[in-house]
Coordinates of C-alpha atoms in Angstrom, one line a residue:
Chain D
M25 CA 129.3 122.0 124.3
S26 CA 127.7 121.6 121.0
K27 CA 125.0 123.9 119.5
S28 CA 122.0 122.4 118.6
V29 CA 121.3 123.3 115.1
I30 CA 117.7 121.0 114.2
H31 CA 115.2 120.9 117.2
L32 CA 112.1 119.4 116.6
E33 CA 109.8 119.2 119.5
N34 CA 106.3 117.1 119.6
A35 CA 106.2 117.6 115.8
S36 CA 103.4 115.9 113.6
I37 CA 104.4 115.1 110.4
G38 CA 102.5 113.9 107.0
F39 CA 100.2 115.8 105.0
S40 CA 96.8 114.5 106.8
P41 CA 96.6 116.3 110.4
D42 CA 94.0 113.4 110.9
N43 CA 96.7 110.5 109.8
P44 CA 99.8 111.7 110.4
L45 CA 102.8 109.9 109.3
I46 CA 105.0 110.7 112.7
K47 CA 103.6 111.8 115.7
N48 CA 105.0 113.5 118.8
L49 CA 108.7 113.5 117.0
N50 CA 111.3 115.3 119.7
L51 CA 114.7 115.3 117.6
D52 CA 117.7 117.4 118.4
V53 CA 120.9 117.5 116.0
N54 CA 123.7 119.2 116.9
Q55 CA 126.4 121.3 114.7
G56 CA 129.0 119.0 113.5
E57 CA 126.8 115.8 113.6
I58 CA 125.9 112.9 111.2
V59 CA 122.9 111.4 111.6
A60 CA 121.3 108.4 109.5
I61 CA 118.0 108.0 109.6
A62 CA 116.7 104.4 108.6
G63 CA 113.2 102.9 108.6
P64 CA 110.4 101.0 106.2
S65 CA 109.7 102.1 102.9
G66 CA 106.6 104.5 103.0
I67 CA 107.2 105.1 106.8
G68 CA 107.9 109.0 106.6
K69 CA 111.7 109.2 106.0
T70 CA 111.5 111.3 103.1
T71 CA 108.8 114.0 104.6
L72 CA 110.7 114.3 107.8
L73 CA 113.7 115.6 105.5
R74 CA 111.3 117.7 103.2
T75 CA 109.8 119.3 106.5
I76 CA 113.1 120.1 107.7
A77 CA 113.8 121.6 104.4
G78 CA 110.8 123.8 104.8
L79 CA 109.1 122.0 101.8
V80 CA 106.2 120.3 103.8
P81 CA 104.3 122.4 106.6
M82 CA 104.9 120.8 109.6
L83 CA 100.8 119.6 111.1
D84 CA 101.7 120.1 114.4
G85 CA 104.4 121.3 117.1
E86 CA 107.7 123.2 116.9
M87 CA 110.9 123.4 114.7
T88 CA 113.7 125.5 114.9
L89 CA 116.5 125.4 112.7
F90 CA 119.9 127.5 114.6
G91 CA 117.5 128.3 117.3
R92 CA 115.4 130.2 114.8
N93 CA 111.6 129.7 114.5
S94 CA 112.1 130.2 110.8
K95 CA 112.8 128.5 107.4
A96 CA 116.7 128.1 106.8
S97 CA 118.2 131.5 105.0
R98 CA 119.5 131.3 101.9
G99 CA 122.6 128.8 100.8
E100 CA 122.5 127.7 104.6
L101 CA 121.0 124.4 103.7
G102 CA 121.5 122.0 101.1
Y103 CA 119.2 119.2 99.8
I104 CA 119.8 116.3 97.8
P105 CA 116.2 114.7 97.2
Q106 CA 115.7 111.0 96.3
R107 CA 115.6 111.6 92.7
L108 CA 118.4 114.3 93.0
G109 CA 116.5 117.5 91.4
L110 CA 119.0 118.0 88.8
I111 CA 118.2 119.9 85.7
R112 CA 117.8 117.4 83.3
H113 CA 118.7 119.4 80.1
A114 CA 121.1 121.8 81.2
S115 CA 124.8 121.1 81.7
V116 CA 126.8 120.0 84.9
Y117 CA 128.5 123.1 85.1
H118 CA 125.0 124.9 85.3
N119 CA 123.6 122.7 87.8
V120 CA 126.5 122.7 90.4
L121 CA 126.8 126.4 89.7
L122 CA 123.0 127.0 91.0
G123 CA 124.2 125.5 94.3
A124 CA 127.4 127.8 94.1
L125 CA 125.3 131.0 93.9
T126 CA 123.2 130.8 97.1
S127 CA 126.2 131.2 99.1
T128 CA 128.4 133.5 96.9
A129 CA 126.3 136.1 95.0
G130 CA 122.6 138.0 95.7
A131 CA 119.6 136.7 94.2
W132 CA 119.2 139.1 92.0
F133 CA 122.8 139.6 90.9
P134 CA 123.8 135.9 90.0
F135 CA 127.4 136.4 88.8
S136 CA 130.4 135.5 91.0
F137 CA 133.8 134.7 90.4
E138 CA 133.7 132.9 93.5
A139 CA 131.0 130.9 92.5
R140 CA 132.6 130.0 89.1
R141 CA 135.9 128.4 91.0
R142 CA 133.7 126.8 93.7
T143 CA 131.7 125.1 91.1
L144 CA 134.8 124.1 89.0
E145 CA 136.5 123.0 92.2
S146 CA 133.4 120.5 93.4
I147 CA 133.1 119.3 89.8
D148 CA 136.8 118.5 90.2
A149 CA 136.3 117.1 93.6
M150 CA 133.5 114.3 92.4
G151 CA 135.7 113.6 89.7
I152 CA 133.3 114.2 86.6
S153 CA 135.5 117.2 84.9
E154 CA 135.6 115.7 81.6
K155 CA 131.5 116.0 81.9
K156 CA 131.2 119.4 83.3
R157 CA 129.4 120.5 79.7
T158 CA 127.3 117.3 79.2
P159 CA 123.5 117.7 80.0
I160 CA 122.4 115.6 83.0
R161 CA 120.0 113.4 80.8
L162 CA 123.2 112.0 78.9
L163 CA 124.7 111.0 82.4
S164 CA 124.5 107.8 84.2
G165 CA 122.5 107.3 87.4
G166 CA 125.7 107.3 89.0
Q167 CA 127.0 110.2 87.5
Q168 CA 124.1 112.4 88.4
R169 CA 124.4 111.1 91.8
R170 CA 128.1 112.4 92.1
V171 CA 126.8 115.9 90.1
A172 CA 123.8 116.2 93.0
T173 CA 126.8 115.8 95.5
A174 CA 128.8 118.0 94.0
R175 CA 125.9 120.9 93.7
T176 CA 125.7 120.6 97.6
L177 CA 129.3 120.7 98.0
A178 CA 129.6 123.9 96.0
Q179 CA 127.1 125.4 98.3
Q180 CA 129.0 125.1 101.5
P181 CA 125.5 124.7 103.5
S182 CA 125.2 124.3 107.2
I183 CA 122.9 121.7 107.1
I184 CA 123.1 118.8 104.4
L185 CA 120.0 116.8 104.1
A186 CA 120.7 113.6 101.8
D187 CA 118.0 111.4 100.7
E188 CA 119.4 108.0 99.7
F189 CA 122.2 110.1 98.1
L190 CA 125.0 106.7 97.9
G191 CA 122.3 104.4 95.9
E192 CA 123.5 103.5 92.3
L193 CA 127.3 103.9 93.2
D194 CA 129.7 101.4 92.5
E195 CA 131.9 100.6 95.8
E196 CA 134.8 102.6 95.0
T197 CA 133.0 105.8 94.2
M198 CA 130.8 105.3 97.3
E199 CA 133.6 105.3 99.0
S200 CA 135.3 108.5 97.4
V201 CA 132.0 110.4 97.7
L202 CA 131.1 109.4 101.0
S203 CA 134.7 110.3 102.3
K204 CA 134.5 114.3 100.4
V205 CA 131.0 114.8 101.9
T206 CA 132.2 113.4 105.7
N207 CA 135.3 115.4 105.3
Y208 CA 133.5 118.4 104.2
V209 CA 131.0 118.1 107.4
R210 CA 133.9 117.6 109.7
T211 CA 136.1 120.1 108.2
N212 CA 133.4 122.8 108.5
N213 CA 131.5 121.8 111.4
A214 CA 128.6 121.4 109.6
T215 CA 125.8 118.6 110.3
L216 CA 124.5 115.8 107.9
I217 CA 121.2 114.4 107.8
V218 CA 121.0 111.1 106.0
V219 CA 118.4 109.0 105.0
E220 CA 120.3 105.5 104.3
H221 CA 118.4 102.0 103.8
D222 CA 121.9 99.9 104.2
I223 CA 122.1 99.7 107.9
S224 CA 125.9 99.1 108.0
R225 CA 126.6 101.7 105.7
A226 CA 124.6 104.2 107.8
K227 CA 126.3 102.6 111.0
R228 CA 129.5 103.5 109.5
M229 CA 129.1 106.8 108.4
A230 CA 127.1 108.5 111.1
D231 CA 127.5 109.5 115.2
H232 CA 123.9 108.6 115.6
L233 CA 121.8 106.0 113.7
L234 CA 118.1 106.6 114.3
I235 CA 115.2 104.1 113.4
L236 CA 111.8 105.5 112.3
D237 CA 109.4 102.7 112.9
D238 CA 105.5 103.5 113.7
G239 CA 105.7 107.1 113.9
Q240 CA 108.5 107.2 116.1
L241 CA 112.0 107.7 116.1
N242 CA 114.0 105.4 118.2
P243 CA 117.8 105.0 118.8
F244 CA 119.7 101.8 116.7
V245 CA 120.8 99.5 119.6
D246 CA 122.2 96.2 119.0
Q247 CA 119.7 94.2 121.0
P248 CA 116.9 92.0 120.1
I249 CA 114.1 94.2 119.6
A250 CA 116.5 96.5 117.2
M251 CA 117.8 93.1 115.2
Q252 CA 114.7 92.7 114.8
I253 CA 113.7 95.7 113.4
S254 CA 117.0 95.5 111.1
M255 CA 115.7 92.1 110.1
R256 CA 112.5 93.5 109.0
L257 CA 114.2 95.8 106.9
D258 CA 116.4 93.6 105.2
K259 CA 113.6 91.5 104.4
E260 CA 111.6 94.4 102.8
L261 CA 114.5 95.8 100.9
D262 CA 114.9 92.2 100.0
I263 CA 119.4 92.7 101.1
Chain E
M7 CA 73.8 72.9 93.8
S8 CA 72.7 69.2 94.2
D9 CA 73.8 68.6 97.8
S10 CA 72.2 72.0 98.7
G11 CA 69.2 71.4 96.6
S12 CA 67.1 70.2 99.5
K13 CA 67.4 73.9 101.3
E14 CA 66.0 75.4 98.4
S15 CA 62.6 76.5 98.0
K16 CA 60.9 75.3 94.8
S17 CA 59.4 77.1 92.3
R18 CA 57.6 76.2 88.8
D19 CA 58.8 77.6 85.9
V20 CA 56.5 79.3 82.5
D21 CA 56.6 75.2 81.0
G22 CA 55.3 74.2 84.8
D23 CA 58.6 72.6 85.5
Q24 CA 60.1 72.5 89.0
V25 CA 63.0 74.8 89.4
T26 CA 65.0 76.0 92.3
S27 CA 65.2 79.5 92.8
G28 CA 69.0 79.0 93.9
D29 CA 69.6 78.4 90.1
S30 CA 67.9 81.6 88.9
I31 CA 69.9 83.6 91.4
E32 CA 73.1 81.8 90.2
S33 CA 72.2 82.5 86.5
K34 CA 71.5 86.0 87.6
V35 CA 74.7 86.5 89.4
D36 CA 76.6 84.9 86.1
F37 CA 74.8 87.4 84.3
I38 CA 75.7 90.6 86.4
A39 CA 79.4 89.5 86.5
I40 CA 79.4 88.9 82.6
A41 CA 77.9 92.2 82.0
S42 CA 80.4 94.0 84.6
R43 CA 83.1 92.3 83.0
F44 CA 81.8 93.5 79.2
W45 CA 81.4 96.9 80.4
Y46 CA 84.5 96.8 82.3
S47 CA 86.6 95.6 79.3
S48 CA 84.9 98.4 76.4
R49 CA 84.1 101.0 78.7
W50 CA 86.2 103.3 77.0
F51 CA 84.6 102.1 73.3
L52 CA 81.0 102.4 74.9
L53 CA 81.7 105.7 76.1
F54 CA 82.9 106.9 72.8
I55 CA 80.2 105.3 70.9
G56 CA 77.8 107.6 73.5
L57 CA 79.6 110.4 72.8
L58 CA 78.8 109.9 69.0
V59 CA 75.1 109.4 69.3
V60 CA 75.1 112.6 71.7
A61 CA 76.7 114.7 69.0
F62 CA 74.2 113.2 66.6
R63 CA 71.0 113.9 68.6
V64 CA 72.5 117.5 69.0
T65 CA 72.8 117.8 65.2
N66 CA 69.1 116.7 65.0
S67 CA 68.0 119.2 67.7
M68 CA 69.0 121.9 65.3
D69 CA 67.1 121.1 62.5
P70 CA 69.5 120.5 59.8
N71 CA 67.8 119.1 56.9
W72 CA 69.6 116.4 55.7
G73 CA 68.2 116.5 52.2
R74 CA 70.7 119.4 51.7
L75 CA 73.5 116.6 51.6
A76 CA 71.9 115.0 48.3
N77 CA 73.1 118.0 46.1
T78 CA 76.4 118.6 47.6
N79 CA 77.8 116.5 44.8
N80 CA 76.6 118.2 42.0
N81 CA 77.2 121.6 43.2
L82 CA 81.0 120.7 44.0
V83 CA 81.5 119.6 40.3
T84 CA 79.9 122.9 38.8
F85 CA 81.8 125.1 41.4
F86 CA 84.6 123.6 40.5
Q87 CA 84.5 123.1 36.9
E88 CA 82.9 126.7 36.2
S89 CA 84.4 128.5 38.6
L90 CA 87.7 127.0 40.5
W91 CA 89.8 125.0 38.1
P92 CA 92.1 126.0 36.1
P93 CA 93.9 128.3 38.3
D94 CA 94.7 131.6 36.8
W95 CA 98.8 131.4 37.7
S96 CA 98.7 135.5 36.5
V97 CA 98.8 136.1 40.1
I98 CA 102.7 135.2 40.2
E99 CA 103.2 137.4 37.2
A100 CA 104.6 141.1 37.9
Q101 CA 102.5 143.8 38.6
A102 CA 101.6 146.3 35.6
Y103 CA 102.2 149.0 38.1
P104 CA 104.5 149.8 40.1
P105 CA 107.4 149.2 37.2
C106 CA 109.4 145.9 38.1
L107 CA 113.3 146.7 38.8
A108 CA 114.1 142.9 39.4
A109 CA 116.1 140.7 37.0
P110 CA 114.2 139.3 34.0
G111 CA 114.2 135.6 36.0
L112 CA 112.9 137.1 39.1
S113 CA 110.0 139.5 37.9
F114 CA 107.9 136.8 40.1
T115 CA 108.8 138.9 43.0
C116 CA 107.2 141.6 41.8
S117 CA 103.8 139.7 41.7
T118 CA 100.9 140.1 44.2
A119 CA 101.5 136.4 45.4
W120 CA 105.1 136.7 46.1
L121 CA 104.8 139.8 47.7
G122 CA 101.4 139.1 49.8
M123 CA 103.4 135.8 50.9
I124 CA 106.5 137.6 52.1
E125 CA 104.3 140.2 53.9
T126 CA 102.3 137.3 55.8
L127 CA 105.8 135.6 56.7
K128 CA 107.3 138.8 57.9
I129 CA 103.7 139.1 60.0
A130 CA 104.1 135.9 61.2
F131 CA 107.6 136.3 62.4
V132 CA 107.4 139.6 64.3
A133 CA 104.3 138.7 65.9
T134 CA 106.0 135.6 67.0
I135 CA 108.9 137.2 68.3
L136 CA 107.0 139.7 70.0
G137 CA 104.1 137.6 71.5
M138 CA 107.2 135.2 73.0
T139 CA 108.9 138.1 74.7
I140 CA 105.5 139.0 76.4
S141 CA 104.0 135.5 77.1
F142 CA 106.9 133.8 78.5
P143 CA 107.1 136.4 81.6
L144 CA 103.6 136.0 82.2
S145 CA 103.3 132.3 81.7
L146 CA 105.8 132.1 84.4
L147 CA 103.6 134.4 86.3
A148 CA 100.8 132.4 85.6
S149 CA 102.6 128.8 86.6
R150 CA 100.8 127.6 89.9
N151 CA 104.3 126.0 91.0
L152 CA 106.1 129.3 90.7
S153 CA 103.9 131.7 91.8
P154 CA 101.5 132.0 94.4
N155 CA 97.0 131.8 93.4
W156 CA 96.9 135.8 94.0
V157 CA 99.7 136.3 91.4
S158 CA 99.0 133.4 89.4
Y159 CA 95.6 133.9 88.5
P160 CA 95.2 137.6 87.4
A161 CA 98.3 135.9 85.1
R162 CA 95.6 133.3 83.7
F163 CA 93.2 136.0 83.4
L164 CA 95.1 138.2 81.0
L165 CA 96.2 135.2 78.7
A166 CA 92.6 133.9 78.6
G167 CA 91.3 137.1 77.8
S168 CA 94.1 137.9 74.6
R169 CA 93.0 134.1 73.5
S170 CA 89.2 134.4 74.0
L171 CA 89.3 136.4 70.9
P172 CA 90.0 134.8 67.3
S173 CA 93.4 136.7 65.7
I174 CA 90.9 138.0 63.1
I175 CA 88.6 139.9 65.8
W176 CA 91.7 141.2 66.7
A177 CA 92.6 142.5 63.5
L178 CA 89.4 144.0 62.9
F179 CA 89.7 146.0 66.4
F180 CA 93.6 147.2 65.0
V181 CA 92.3 148.1 61.8
I182 CA 89.5 150.3 63.4
V183 CA 91.9 151.9 66.0
I184 CA 95.1 152.3 63.7
G185 CA 94.0 151.7 60.2
F186 CA 94.8 149.4 57.1
G187 CA 98.2 147.8 56.8
P188 CA 100.7 145.3 58.4
L189 CA 101.1 146.8 61.5
S190 CA 97.6 146.1 62.6
G191 CA 98.2 142.4 61.6
I192 CA 101.3 142.5 63.6
L193 CA 99.4 143.7 66.7
A194 CA 96.4 141.6 66.2
M195 CA 98.7 138.4 65.9
T196 CA 100.9 139.1 68.7
V197 CA 97.9 139.8 70.9
Y198 CA 97.0 136.5 70.2
T199 CA 100.5 135.0 70.2
I200 CA 100.5 136.0 74.0
G201 CA 97.3 134.1 74.9
Y202 CA 98.0 131.3 73.0
L203 CA 101.9 130.5 73.4
G204 CA 101.5 131.8 77.2
K205 CA 99.1 128.6 77.9
L206 CA 101.0 126.1 76.2
Q207 CA 104.1 127.6 78.2
Y208 CA 102.6 127.8 81.6
E209 CA 101.4 124.4 80.9
T210 CA 104.6 123.2 80.0
I211 CA 106.1 124.8 83.0
E212 CA 103.3 123.5 85.6
G213 CA 104.4 119.9 84.2
I214 CA 107.9 119.9 85.1
D215 CA 109.4 117.9 87.3
R216 CA 109.1 119.2 90.6
G217 CA 112.4 117.7 92.0
P218 CA 114.5 120.3 90.2
L219 CA 112.2 123.0 91.9
E220 CA 112.1 121.7 95.4
A221 CA 116.2 121.5 95.7
S222 CA 116.3 125.1 94.4
K223 CA 113.3 126.2 97.2
A224 CA 115.4 124.2 99.9
M225 CA 118.6 126.0 98.9
G226 CA 117.2 129.4 99.3
H227 CA 116.8 130.3 95.3
G228 CA 114.5 133.4 94.8
W229 CA 111.9 133.6 92.2
F230 CA 114.2 135.2 89.9
E231 CA 116.8 132.3 90.3
R232 CA 114.1 129.9 90.2
S233 CA 112.5 131.2 87.0
F234 CA 115.7 131.6 84.9
G235 CA 118.0 129.2 86.4
V236 CA 116.2 126.2 87.0
I237 CA 112.3 126.4 85.0
L238 CA 114.1 127.9 81.7
P239 CA 116.8 125.4 81.1
E240 CA 114.3 122.7 82.1
S241 CA 111.6 123.7 80.0
A242 CA 113.7 125.3 77.2
N243 CA 113.2 122.3 74.3
G244 CA 109.6 122.5 75.1
L245 CA 109.3 126.1 75.0
I246 CA 111.0 126.5 71.6
S247 CA 109.6 123.6 69.8
Q248 CA 106.1 125.7 70.8
V249 CA 107.4 129.0 69.6
I250 CA 108.4 127.3 66.1
F251 CA 104.8 125.7 66.2
M252 CA 103.5 129.2 66.8
F253 CA 105.3 130.8 64.2
E254 CA 104.0 127.9 61.8
Y255 CA 100.0 128.8 63.3
N256 CA 100.7 132.1 62.7
F257 CA 101.4 132.3 59.4
R258 CA 98.2 130.1 58.6
H259 CA 96.0 132.4 60.5
G260 CA 97.9 135.4 58.8
T261 CA 96.4 134.6 55.8
V262 CA 93.3 134.9 56.8
I263 CA 93.7 138.1 59.0
G264 CA 94.3 140.1 55.7
I265 CA 90.3 139.7 55.0
V266 CA 90.0 142.3 57.3
G267 CA 92.6 144.7 55.6
A268 CA 95.3 144.0 58.1
G269 CA 97.9 142.9 55.6
G270 CA 99.4 139.9 53.9
I271 CA 98.3 137.6 51.3
G272 CA 94.8 137.6 52.8
Y273 CA 94.3 141.2 51.5
Y274 CA 94.4 139.6 48.1
I275 CA 92.0 136.9 48.6
N276 CA 89.6 138.8 49.9
L277 CA 90.0 141.4 46.8
Y278 CA 89.4 138.7 44.2
L279 CA 86.7 136.8 46.3
K280 CA 84.8 140.4 46.0
F281 CA 85.5 140.3 42.3
L282 CA 84.3 136.6 42.0
Q283 CA 87.5 135.8 40.6
Y284 CA 87.7 132.3 42.4
D285 CA 90.2 131.0 39.6
K286 CA 92.7 133.4 41.4
V287 CA 91.9 132.9 44.9
I288 CA 92.4 128.8 43.9
A289 CA 95.8 130.1 42.8
Y290 CA 96.8 131.8 45.9
L291 CA 95.2 128.8 48.2
I292 CA 97.5 126.7 46.0
I293 CA 100.7 128.9 46.7
I294 CA 99.5 128.7 50.8
F295 CA 99.3 125.3 50.8
I296 CA 102.6 124.3 49.2
V297 CA 104.4 127.3 51.7
V298 CA 102.5 125.8 54.8
L299 CA 103.6 122.4 53.6
I300 CA 107.5 123.6 53.3
L301 CA 106.8 125.5 57.0
D302 CA 105.6 122.3 58.1
V303 CA 108.6 120.1 57.1
V304 CA 110.8 123.0 58.0
S305 CA 109.0 122.9 61.7
I306 CA 109.5 119.0 62.2
Y307 CA 113.1 119.2 61.8
A308 CA 113.3 122.2 63.8
R309 CA 111.5 121.0 66.4
S310 CA 113.3 117.9 66.3
L311 CA 116.7 119.8 67.4
F312 CA 115.1 120.4 70.5
T313 CA 113.6 117.5 71.8
E314 CA 115.3 114.1 73.7
D315 CA 114.3 112.0 70.7
G316 CA 117.2 114.7 68.9
D317 CA 119.8 113.5 71.4
V318 CA 119.8 110.1 70.2
R319 CA 119.4 110.4 66.4
R320 CA 118.4 113.5 64.6
P321 CA 116.1 112.9 61.7
S322 CA 117.7 114.2 58.1
W323 CA 115.9 116.3 55.8
W324 CA 115.3 112.9 53.4
S325 CA 113.5 111.0 56.4
I326 CA 111.0 113.8 56.4
L327 CA 110.5 113.8 52.9
L328 CA 110.8 110.4 51.6
P329 CA 109.0 107.0 52.9
P330 CA 111.2 104.6 54.8
S331 CA 111.6 101.9 51.9
M332 CA 113.0 104.8 49.7
L333 CA 114.9 105.9 52.9
R334 CA 116.9 102.5 53.2
N335 CA 118.0 102.7 49.7
K336 CA 119.2 106.2 50.0
E337 CA 121.0 105.5 53.2
D338 CA 122.7 102.3 51.5

């Protein structure tokens, strides 16, 4: 039986207690699962990920990670924000190294040969070796997404939270990046929660597709009501 | 309004003509709409005019005696002709004592202007480096996106304290505590640099994109890694640019602190001011002006190396010194 790594119970998520974005949310994500979350813009998908990442305090309810009632430990959780969170003036190598250091070196002694090896491997896996020394600001949007993914893979976390990390990638690169990430998750029995706008892509990559609407998270089912939500999404996103 | 005229109450205007109150309401509404549109479109300009009026009224409240301005021109011409001009360039001649050991063509290096200028530059350089070394850790502590309030507010308090006194007062303080000389100048400028540069730095740090910090926090980085692994590279361009600006600033202020005996060219300016030798003072001021101009050009170029525009096209020396029309000929 799989172990639950993320557990939310009666969780209220948002910024104002009077008007939370998500109310009474119950969510269980098991080890080794890939969960995609879709929903209209501004509904709280990103805030949900940031809450799980420990960046936004929960308004109400209970959250446990790995059965513990505390934030993830150092290096346990990898986060790819919507705007990627890369250091624009630093090189690709530096950005990826920051990910690798969290699971290979102590906070006060940030030098590790293992981190260097892992960094170079991840950069190579994302096909951006020739850009290793290039500052992030000089890369294209797609290349920056690959760097953010490489940073997370170099970190080797147990949970990956990815916020629309496949946007701006051409079809071929997208397939390659997606296969690297899903391979990592399957091989290491890690957990991936991904916010994805493209329903068909989300269905293809995820074990479970959840739709966030009206402050509730519901499983996506191919029934008229689900179709309506999907159509509404498509319309909103102008797909 | 003709179709609804029957429903409106009737009244008479000043000439006795009958008008409807509906017309008057409508014109009132039009006036309000026009006035509000005018206010909205020119509110910033009106606000600026308002501020100017307030400044003028405040000056008047201090009883400024505007009549004195009438003699300004005459006084200026007299002062300029009788005291300032021509400058006495003996300040760039070698001093009689100690004997000048420089080669014949380099005897100006034994002049008070040269020695004072070099000392001022040294004070500015050392003070900037020391100030930067202390202000950077303090600015990290003072940044609210990096440190909790109980750490950031005391750090801000320290920085505010060190910049609340101008460098000349700090110079006076150190002259009293450790005596005359450049060391007092260095310490005074360093303390001021800590406060001034620290404020610029923590504002830069607080202004960086929150994305990298959030990603770093989520990954589990500690304060040290976030400061030196994320903040430092992300804001390095701005920080370096500010240090270069601070050096230029310190040089300009270094000329002033000499007045209270803290070394540098200000010492000589003060000396000749006391002897009322304004022609020598103006010679020093012209030299300072030229050095400030040179430093400004060097500073523009150096800062361009650390700004994002510099990645696209860095300015050449010519582009700083020459107007665009001449520059095109030069590039051709």
